[in-house]
mmCIF file of C-alpha atoms and ligand atoms in Angstrom:
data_model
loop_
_atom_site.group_PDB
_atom_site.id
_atom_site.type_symbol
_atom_site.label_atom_id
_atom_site.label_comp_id
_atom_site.label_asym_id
_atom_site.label_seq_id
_atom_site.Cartn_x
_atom_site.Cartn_y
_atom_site.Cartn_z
ATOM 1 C CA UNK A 1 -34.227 -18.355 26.047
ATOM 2 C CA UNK A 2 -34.642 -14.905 27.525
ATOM 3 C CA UNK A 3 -30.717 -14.972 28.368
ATOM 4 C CA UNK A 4 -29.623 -15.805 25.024
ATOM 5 C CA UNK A 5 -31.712 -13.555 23.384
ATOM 6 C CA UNK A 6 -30.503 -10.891 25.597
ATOM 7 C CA UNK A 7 -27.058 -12.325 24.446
ATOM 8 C CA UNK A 8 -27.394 -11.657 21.195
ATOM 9 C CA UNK A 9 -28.781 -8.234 21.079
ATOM 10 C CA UNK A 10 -25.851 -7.561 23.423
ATOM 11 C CA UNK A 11 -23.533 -9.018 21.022
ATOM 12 C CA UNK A 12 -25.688 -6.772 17.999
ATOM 13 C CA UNK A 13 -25.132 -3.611 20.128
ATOM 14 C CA UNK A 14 -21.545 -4.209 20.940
ATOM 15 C CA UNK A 15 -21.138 -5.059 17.438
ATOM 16 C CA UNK A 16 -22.362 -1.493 15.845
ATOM 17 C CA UNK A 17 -20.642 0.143 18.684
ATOM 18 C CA UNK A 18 -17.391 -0.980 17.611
ATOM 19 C CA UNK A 19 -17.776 -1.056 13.795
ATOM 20 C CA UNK A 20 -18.919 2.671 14.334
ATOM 21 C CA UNK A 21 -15.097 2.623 16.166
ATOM 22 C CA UNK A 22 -13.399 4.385 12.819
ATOM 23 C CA UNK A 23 -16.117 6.645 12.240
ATOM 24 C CA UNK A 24 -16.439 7.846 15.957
ATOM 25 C CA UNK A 25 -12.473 8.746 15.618
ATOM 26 C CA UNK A 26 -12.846 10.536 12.273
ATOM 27 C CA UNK A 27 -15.564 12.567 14.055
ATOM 28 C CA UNK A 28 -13.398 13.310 17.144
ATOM 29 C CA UNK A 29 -10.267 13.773 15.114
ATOM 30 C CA UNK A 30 -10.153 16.318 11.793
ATOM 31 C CA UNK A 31 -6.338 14.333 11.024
ATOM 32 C CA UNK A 32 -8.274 11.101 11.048
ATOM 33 C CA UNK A 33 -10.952 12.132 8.975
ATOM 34 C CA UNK A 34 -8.864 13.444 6.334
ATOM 35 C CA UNK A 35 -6.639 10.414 6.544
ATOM 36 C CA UNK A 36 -9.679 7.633 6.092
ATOM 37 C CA UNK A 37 -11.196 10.108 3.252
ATOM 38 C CA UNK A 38 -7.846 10.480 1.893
ATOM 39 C CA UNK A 39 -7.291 7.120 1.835
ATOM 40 C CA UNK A 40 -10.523 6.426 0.339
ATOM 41 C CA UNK A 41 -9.720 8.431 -2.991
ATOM 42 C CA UNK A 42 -6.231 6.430 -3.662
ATOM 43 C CA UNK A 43 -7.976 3.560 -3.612
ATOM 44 C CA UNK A 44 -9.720 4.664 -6.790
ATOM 45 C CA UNK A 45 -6.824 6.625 -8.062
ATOM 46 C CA UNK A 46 -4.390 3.617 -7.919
ATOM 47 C CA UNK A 47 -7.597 1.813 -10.292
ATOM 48 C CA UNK A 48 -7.375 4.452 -12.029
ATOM 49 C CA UNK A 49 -4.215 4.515 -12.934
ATOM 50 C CA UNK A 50 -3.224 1.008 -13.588
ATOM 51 C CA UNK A 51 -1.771 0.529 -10.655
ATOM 52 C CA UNK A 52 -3.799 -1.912 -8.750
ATOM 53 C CA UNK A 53 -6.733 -3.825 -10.361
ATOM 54 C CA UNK A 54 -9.336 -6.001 -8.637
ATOM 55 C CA UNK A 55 -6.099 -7.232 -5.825
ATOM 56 C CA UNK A 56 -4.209 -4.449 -4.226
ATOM 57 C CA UNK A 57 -4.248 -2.193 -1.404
ATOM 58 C CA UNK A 58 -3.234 0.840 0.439
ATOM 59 C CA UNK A 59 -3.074 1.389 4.074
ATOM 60 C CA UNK A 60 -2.073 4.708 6.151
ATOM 61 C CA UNK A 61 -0.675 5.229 10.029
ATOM 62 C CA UNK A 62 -3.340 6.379 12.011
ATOM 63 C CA UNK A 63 -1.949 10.248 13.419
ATOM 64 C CA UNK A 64 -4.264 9.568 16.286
ATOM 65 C CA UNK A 65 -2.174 6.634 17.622
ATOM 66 C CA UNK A 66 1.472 5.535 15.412
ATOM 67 C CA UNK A 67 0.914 1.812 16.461
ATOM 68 C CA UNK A 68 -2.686 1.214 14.196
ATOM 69 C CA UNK A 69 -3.234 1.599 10.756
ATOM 70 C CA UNK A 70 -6.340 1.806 8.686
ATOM 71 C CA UNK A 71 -6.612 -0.250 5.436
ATOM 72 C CA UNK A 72 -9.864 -1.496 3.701
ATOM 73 C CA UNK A 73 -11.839 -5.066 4.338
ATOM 74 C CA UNK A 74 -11.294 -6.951 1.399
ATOM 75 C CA UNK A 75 -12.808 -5.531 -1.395
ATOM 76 C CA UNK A 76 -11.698 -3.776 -4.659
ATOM 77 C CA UNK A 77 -10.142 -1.250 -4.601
ATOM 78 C CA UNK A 78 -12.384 0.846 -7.020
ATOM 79 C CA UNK A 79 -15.253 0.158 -4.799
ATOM 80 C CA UNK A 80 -13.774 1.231 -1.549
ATOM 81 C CA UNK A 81 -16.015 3.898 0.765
ATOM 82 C CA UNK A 82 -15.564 5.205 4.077
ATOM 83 C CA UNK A 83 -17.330 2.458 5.972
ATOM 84 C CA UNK A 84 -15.221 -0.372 4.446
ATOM 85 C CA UNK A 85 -12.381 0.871 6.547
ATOM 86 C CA UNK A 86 -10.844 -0.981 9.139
ATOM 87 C CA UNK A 87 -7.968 -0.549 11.859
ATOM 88 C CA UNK A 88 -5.237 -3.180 12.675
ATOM 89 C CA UNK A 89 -2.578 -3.171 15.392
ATOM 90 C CA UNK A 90 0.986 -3.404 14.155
ATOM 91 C CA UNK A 91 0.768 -7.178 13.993
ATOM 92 C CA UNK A 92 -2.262 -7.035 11.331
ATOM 93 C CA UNK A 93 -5.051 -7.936 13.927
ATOM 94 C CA UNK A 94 -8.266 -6.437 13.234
ATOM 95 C CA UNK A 95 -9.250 -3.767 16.209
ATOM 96 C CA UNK A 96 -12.404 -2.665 17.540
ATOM 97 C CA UNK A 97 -13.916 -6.237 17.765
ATOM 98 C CA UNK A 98 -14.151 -5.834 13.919
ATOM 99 C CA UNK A 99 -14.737 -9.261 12.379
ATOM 100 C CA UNK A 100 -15.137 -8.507 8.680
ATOM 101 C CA UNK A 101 -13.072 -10.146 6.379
ATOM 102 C CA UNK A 102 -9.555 -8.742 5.876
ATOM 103 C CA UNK A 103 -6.797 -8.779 3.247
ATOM 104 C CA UNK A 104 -4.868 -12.043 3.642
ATOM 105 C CA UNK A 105 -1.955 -9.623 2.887
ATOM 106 C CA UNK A 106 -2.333 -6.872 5.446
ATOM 107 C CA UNK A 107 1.143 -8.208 7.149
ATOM 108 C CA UNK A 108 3.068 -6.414 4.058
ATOM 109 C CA UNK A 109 0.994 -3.036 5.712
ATOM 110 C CA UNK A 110 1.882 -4.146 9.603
ATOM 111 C CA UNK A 111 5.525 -5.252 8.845
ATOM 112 C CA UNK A 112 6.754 -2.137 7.065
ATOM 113 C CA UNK A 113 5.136 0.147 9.069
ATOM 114 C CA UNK A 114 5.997 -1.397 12.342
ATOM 115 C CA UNK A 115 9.653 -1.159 11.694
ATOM 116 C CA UNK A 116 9.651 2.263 9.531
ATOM 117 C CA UNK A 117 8.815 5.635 11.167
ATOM 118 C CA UNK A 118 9.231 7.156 8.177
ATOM 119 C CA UNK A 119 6.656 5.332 6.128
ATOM 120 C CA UNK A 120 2.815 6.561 7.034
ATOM 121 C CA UNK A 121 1.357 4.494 3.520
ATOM 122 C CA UNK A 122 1.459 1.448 2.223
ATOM 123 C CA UNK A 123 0.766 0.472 -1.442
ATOM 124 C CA UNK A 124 0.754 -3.438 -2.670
ATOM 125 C CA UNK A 125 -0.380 -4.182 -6.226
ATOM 126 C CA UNK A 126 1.015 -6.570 -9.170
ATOM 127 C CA UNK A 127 1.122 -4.134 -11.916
ATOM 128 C CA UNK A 128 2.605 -6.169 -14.661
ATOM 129 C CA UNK A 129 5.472 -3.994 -15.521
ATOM 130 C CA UNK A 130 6.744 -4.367 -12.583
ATOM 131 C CA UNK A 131 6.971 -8.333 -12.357
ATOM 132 C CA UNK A 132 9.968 -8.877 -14.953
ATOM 133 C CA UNK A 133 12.215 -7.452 -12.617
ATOM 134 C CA UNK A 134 11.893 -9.830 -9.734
ATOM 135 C CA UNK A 135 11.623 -12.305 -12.124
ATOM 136 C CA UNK A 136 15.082 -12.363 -14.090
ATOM 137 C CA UNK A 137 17.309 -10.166 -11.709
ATOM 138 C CA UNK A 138 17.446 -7.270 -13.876
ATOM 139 C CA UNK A 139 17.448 -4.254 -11.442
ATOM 140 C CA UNK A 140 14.602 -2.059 -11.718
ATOM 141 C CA UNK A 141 16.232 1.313 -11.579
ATOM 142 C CA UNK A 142 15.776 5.146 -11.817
ATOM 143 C CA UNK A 143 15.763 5.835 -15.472
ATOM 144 C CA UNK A 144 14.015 8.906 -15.280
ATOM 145 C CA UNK A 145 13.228 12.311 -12.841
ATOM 146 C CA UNK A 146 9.831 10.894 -11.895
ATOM 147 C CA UNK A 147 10.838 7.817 -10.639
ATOM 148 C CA UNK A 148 14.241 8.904 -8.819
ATOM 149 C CA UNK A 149 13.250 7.751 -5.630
ATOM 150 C CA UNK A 150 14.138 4.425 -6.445
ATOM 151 C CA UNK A 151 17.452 5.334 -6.283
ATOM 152 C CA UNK A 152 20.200 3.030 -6.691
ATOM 153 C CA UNK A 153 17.592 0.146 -7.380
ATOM 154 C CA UNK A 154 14.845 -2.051 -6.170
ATOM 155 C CA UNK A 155 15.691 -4.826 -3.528
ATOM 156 C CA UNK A 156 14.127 -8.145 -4.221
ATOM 157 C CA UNK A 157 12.137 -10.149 -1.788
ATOM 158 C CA UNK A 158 12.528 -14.090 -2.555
ATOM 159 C CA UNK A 159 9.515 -15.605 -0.380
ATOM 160 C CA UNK A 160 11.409 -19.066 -0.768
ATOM 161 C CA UNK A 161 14.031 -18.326 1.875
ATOM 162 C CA UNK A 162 12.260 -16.880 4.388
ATOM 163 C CA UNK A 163 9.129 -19.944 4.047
ATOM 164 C CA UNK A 164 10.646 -22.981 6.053
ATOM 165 C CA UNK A 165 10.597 -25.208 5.920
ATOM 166 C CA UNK A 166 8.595 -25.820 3.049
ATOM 167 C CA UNK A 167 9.580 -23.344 0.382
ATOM 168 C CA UNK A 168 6.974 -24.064 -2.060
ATOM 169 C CA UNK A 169 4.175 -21.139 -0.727
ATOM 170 C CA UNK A 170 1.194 -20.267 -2.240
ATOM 171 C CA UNK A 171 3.199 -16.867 -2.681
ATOM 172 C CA UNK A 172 1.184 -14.665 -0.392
ATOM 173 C CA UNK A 173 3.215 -12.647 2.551
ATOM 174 C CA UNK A 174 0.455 -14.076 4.864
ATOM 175 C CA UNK A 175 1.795 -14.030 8.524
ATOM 176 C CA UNK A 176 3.648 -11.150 10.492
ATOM 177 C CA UNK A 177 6.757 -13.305 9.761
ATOM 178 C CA UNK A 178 6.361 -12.837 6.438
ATOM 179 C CA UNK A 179 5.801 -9.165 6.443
ATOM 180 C CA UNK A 180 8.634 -8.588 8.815
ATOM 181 C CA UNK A 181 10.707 -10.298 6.436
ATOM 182 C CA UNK A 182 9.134 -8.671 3.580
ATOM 183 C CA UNK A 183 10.122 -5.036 5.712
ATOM 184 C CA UNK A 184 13.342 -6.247 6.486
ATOM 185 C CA UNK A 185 14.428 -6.458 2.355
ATOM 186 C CA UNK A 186 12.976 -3.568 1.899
ATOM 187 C CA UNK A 187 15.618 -2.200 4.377
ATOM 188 C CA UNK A 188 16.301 1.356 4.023
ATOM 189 C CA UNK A 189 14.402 1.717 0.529
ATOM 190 C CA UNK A 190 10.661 2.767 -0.098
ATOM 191 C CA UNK A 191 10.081 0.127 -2.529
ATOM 192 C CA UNK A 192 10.483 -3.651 -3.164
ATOM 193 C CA UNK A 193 9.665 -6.567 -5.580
ATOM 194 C CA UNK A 194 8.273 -9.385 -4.779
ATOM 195 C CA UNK A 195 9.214 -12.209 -6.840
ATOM 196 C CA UNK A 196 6.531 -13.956 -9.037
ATOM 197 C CA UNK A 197 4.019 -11.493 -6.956
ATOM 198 C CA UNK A 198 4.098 -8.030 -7.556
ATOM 199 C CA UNK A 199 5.900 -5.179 -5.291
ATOM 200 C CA UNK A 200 5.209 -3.102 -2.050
ATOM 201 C CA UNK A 201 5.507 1.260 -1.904
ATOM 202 C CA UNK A 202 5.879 3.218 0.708
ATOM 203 C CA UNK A 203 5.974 7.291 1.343
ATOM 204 C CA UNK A 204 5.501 9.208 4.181
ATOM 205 C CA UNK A 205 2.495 10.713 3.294
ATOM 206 C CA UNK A 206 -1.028 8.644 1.012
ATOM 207 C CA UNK A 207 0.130 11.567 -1.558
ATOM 208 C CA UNK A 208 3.544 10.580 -2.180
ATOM 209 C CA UNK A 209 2.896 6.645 -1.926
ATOM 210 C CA UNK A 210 0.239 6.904 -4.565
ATOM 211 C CA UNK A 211 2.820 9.309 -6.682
ATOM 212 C CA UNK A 212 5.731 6.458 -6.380
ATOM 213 C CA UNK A 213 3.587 3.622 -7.392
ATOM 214 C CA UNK A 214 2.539 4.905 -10.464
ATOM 215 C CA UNK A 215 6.161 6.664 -11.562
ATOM 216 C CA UNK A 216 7.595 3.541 -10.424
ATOM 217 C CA UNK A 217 5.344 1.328 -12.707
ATOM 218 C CA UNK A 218 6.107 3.727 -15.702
ATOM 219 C CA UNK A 219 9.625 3.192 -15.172
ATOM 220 C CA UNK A 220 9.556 -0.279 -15.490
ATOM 221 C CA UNK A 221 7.670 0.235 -18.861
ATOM 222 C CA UNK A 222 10.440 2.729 -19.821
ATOM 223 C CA UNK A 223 13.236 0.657 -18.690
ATOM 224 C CA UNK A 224 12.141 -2.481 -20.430
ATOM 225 C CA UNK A 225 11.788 -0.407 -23.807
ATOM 226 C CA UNK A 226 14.884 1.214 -23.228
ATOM 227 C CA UNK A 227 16.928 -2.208 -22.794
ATOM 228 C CA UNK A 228 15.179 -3.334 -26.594
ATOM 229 C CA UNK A 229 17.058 -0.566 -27.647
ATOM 230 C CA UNK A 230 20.527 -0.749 -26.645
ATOM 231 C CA UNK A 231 22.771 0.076 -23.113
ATOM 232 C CA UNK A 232 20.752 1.832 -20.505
ATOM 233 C CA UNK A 233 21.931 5.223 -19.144
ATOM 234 C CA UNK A 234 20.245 5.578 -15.613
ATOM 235 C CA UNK A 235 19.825 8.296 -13.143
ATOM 236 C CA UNK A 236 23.496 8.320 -11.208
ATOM 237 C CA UNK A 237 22.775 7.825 -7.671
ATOM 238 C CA UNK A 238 23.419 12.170 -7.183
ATOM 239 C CA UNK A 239 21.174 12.883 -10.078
ATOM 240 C CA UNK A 240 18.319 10.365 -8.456
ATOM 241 C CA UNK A 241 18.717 12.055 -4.889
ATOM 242 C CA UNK A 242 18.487 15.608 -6.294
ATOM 243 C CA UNK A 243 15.958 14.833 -8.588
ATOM 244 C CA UNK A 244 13.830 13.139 -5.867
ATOM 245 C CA UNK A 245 14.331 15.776 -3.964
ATOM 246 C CA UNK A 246 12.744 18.240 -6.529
ATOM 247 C CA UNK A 247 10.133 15.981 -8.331
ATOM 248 C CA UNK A 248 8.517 15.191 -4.719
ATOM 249 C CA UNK A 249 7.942 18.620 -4.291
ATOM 250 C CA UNK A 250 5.376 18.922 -6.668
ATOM 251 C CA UNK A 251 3.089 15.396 -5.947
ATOM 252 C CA UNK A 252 0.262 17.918 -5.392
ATOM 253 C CA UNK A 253 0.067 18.517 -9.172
ATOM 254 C CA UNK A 254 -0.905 14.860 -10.133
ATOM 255 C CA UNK A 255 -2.844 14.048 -7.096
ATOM 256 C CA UNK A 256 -5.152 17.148 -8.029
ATOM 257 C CA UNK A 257 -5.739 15.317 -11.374
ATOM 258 C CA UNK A 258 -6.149 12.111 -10.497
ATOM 259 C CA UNK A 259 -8.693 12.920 -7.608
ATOM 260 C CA UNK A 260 -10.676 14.777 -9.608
ATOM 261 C CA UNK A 261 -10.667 11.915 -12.258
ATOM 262 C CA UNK A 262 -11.930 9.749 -10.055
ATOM 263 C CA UNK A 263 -14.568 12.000 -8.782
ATOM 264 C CA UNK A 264 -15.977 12.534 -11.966
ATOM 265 C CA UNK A 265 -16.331 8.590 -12.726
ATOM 266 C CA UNK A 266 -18.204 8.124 -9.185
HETATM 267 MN MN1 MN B 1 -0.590 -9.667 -3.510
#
């Protein structure tokens, strides 16, 4: 009796020790502290802004250590604070002996991440805008400066031939197989549909992978209005590079506005 009661307020201590795990590296570390906090606030901005609703998340490389991530236990992302946080290893295990419940989707996160040094954040929604495209084939493409970064169009990730052998999935990129493939049509791109799903973002920085979901969903809007009217003129693949190349320059400018959006509504 003694033991196991010993046992458990071992297993209590060890517990708070490691949940503390995130928090004890945004003390030590001012990059990880800004990146948890950062991470925090596009949570609510991607609410905010109609790009994620009660499913969805973001996730960011830990600059402490390239092979973790931090991404939120599952909860909305509106309600998302600090302590909600968790870190996972490039396979989407949960570190630090955390045990809370997880996104079933945190392989999209671990997949791209894993085999892009270029990407930092991760952004998965189903913004309905976006879910014609992988639907009927139609390429979502650049049809405006703000969204140039999607460049000569959106690759499209069919679930079906990568589930075997049963195609029929419930839909979700559940499994580090699934998020490699997932990474692997993404390819060289920072964005991709996901058919009958929704669609995966990434950036190098939170910043810029908050700033491509949101153009990217008002481009499908545009697009889809533009195509009621008649033939489509889109960004030429020079026009979308040098207009990326501009237009990124400035995501400060609408991340001020959205943060302080959200601040005001908490
Ligand atoms: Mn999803």
């Amino acid at each position: 009796m003694k033991n196991k009661i010993f046992s458990l307020a071992l297993l209590a201590l060890t517990s708070q020790v490691n949940a503390a795990s995130v928090q004890e590296q945004m003390e030590q570390n001012p990059a990880v502290k800004t990146a948890v906090e950062e991470l925090v606030i596009a949570n609510h901005i991607l609410y905010d802004q109609n790009a994620v609703d009660g499913y969805g998340h973001i996730s960011v490389r830990n600059p402490a250590n390239p092979n973790t991530f931090f991404l939120a236990r599952s909860v909305a992302p509106s309600v998302v604070k600090v302590e909600d946080i968790m870190e996972f290893d490039m396979n989407g295990k949960a570190l630090n002996g955390d045990t809370r419940v997880a996104y079933g989707e945190r392989f999209i996160h671990s997949g791209v991440l894993k085999t892009r040094p270029d990407i930092n954040s991760v952004i998965h929604g189903h913004a309905s805008p976006i879910l014609p495209y992988g639907l009927t084939g139609t390429t979502l493409k650049p049809v405006y400066h703000m969204s140039a970064f999607l460049g000569e169009g959106a690759p499209v990730f069919e679930i079906r031939n990568f589930a075997q052998p049963n195609p029929d999935t419930d839909m979700f990129v559940s499994s580090p197989e699934l998020g490699d493939a997932l990474s692997k049509t993404m390819g060289l791109q920072y964005f991709v549909l996901m058919r009958g799903h929704g669609y995966a973002a990434g950036a190098s920085s939170i910043k810029m992978a908050v700033f491509r979901s949101v153009y990217a969903i008002q481009n499908a809007s545009i697009q889809a209005e533009a195509m009621k009217m008649g033939q489509v003129q889109y960004l030429t693949p020079g026009e979308a590079a040098t207009a990326q190349a501009t237009i990124e320059k400035t995501i400060g400018r609408p991340w001020q506005l959205w943060s302080e959006r959200v601040k005001k509504t908490q």
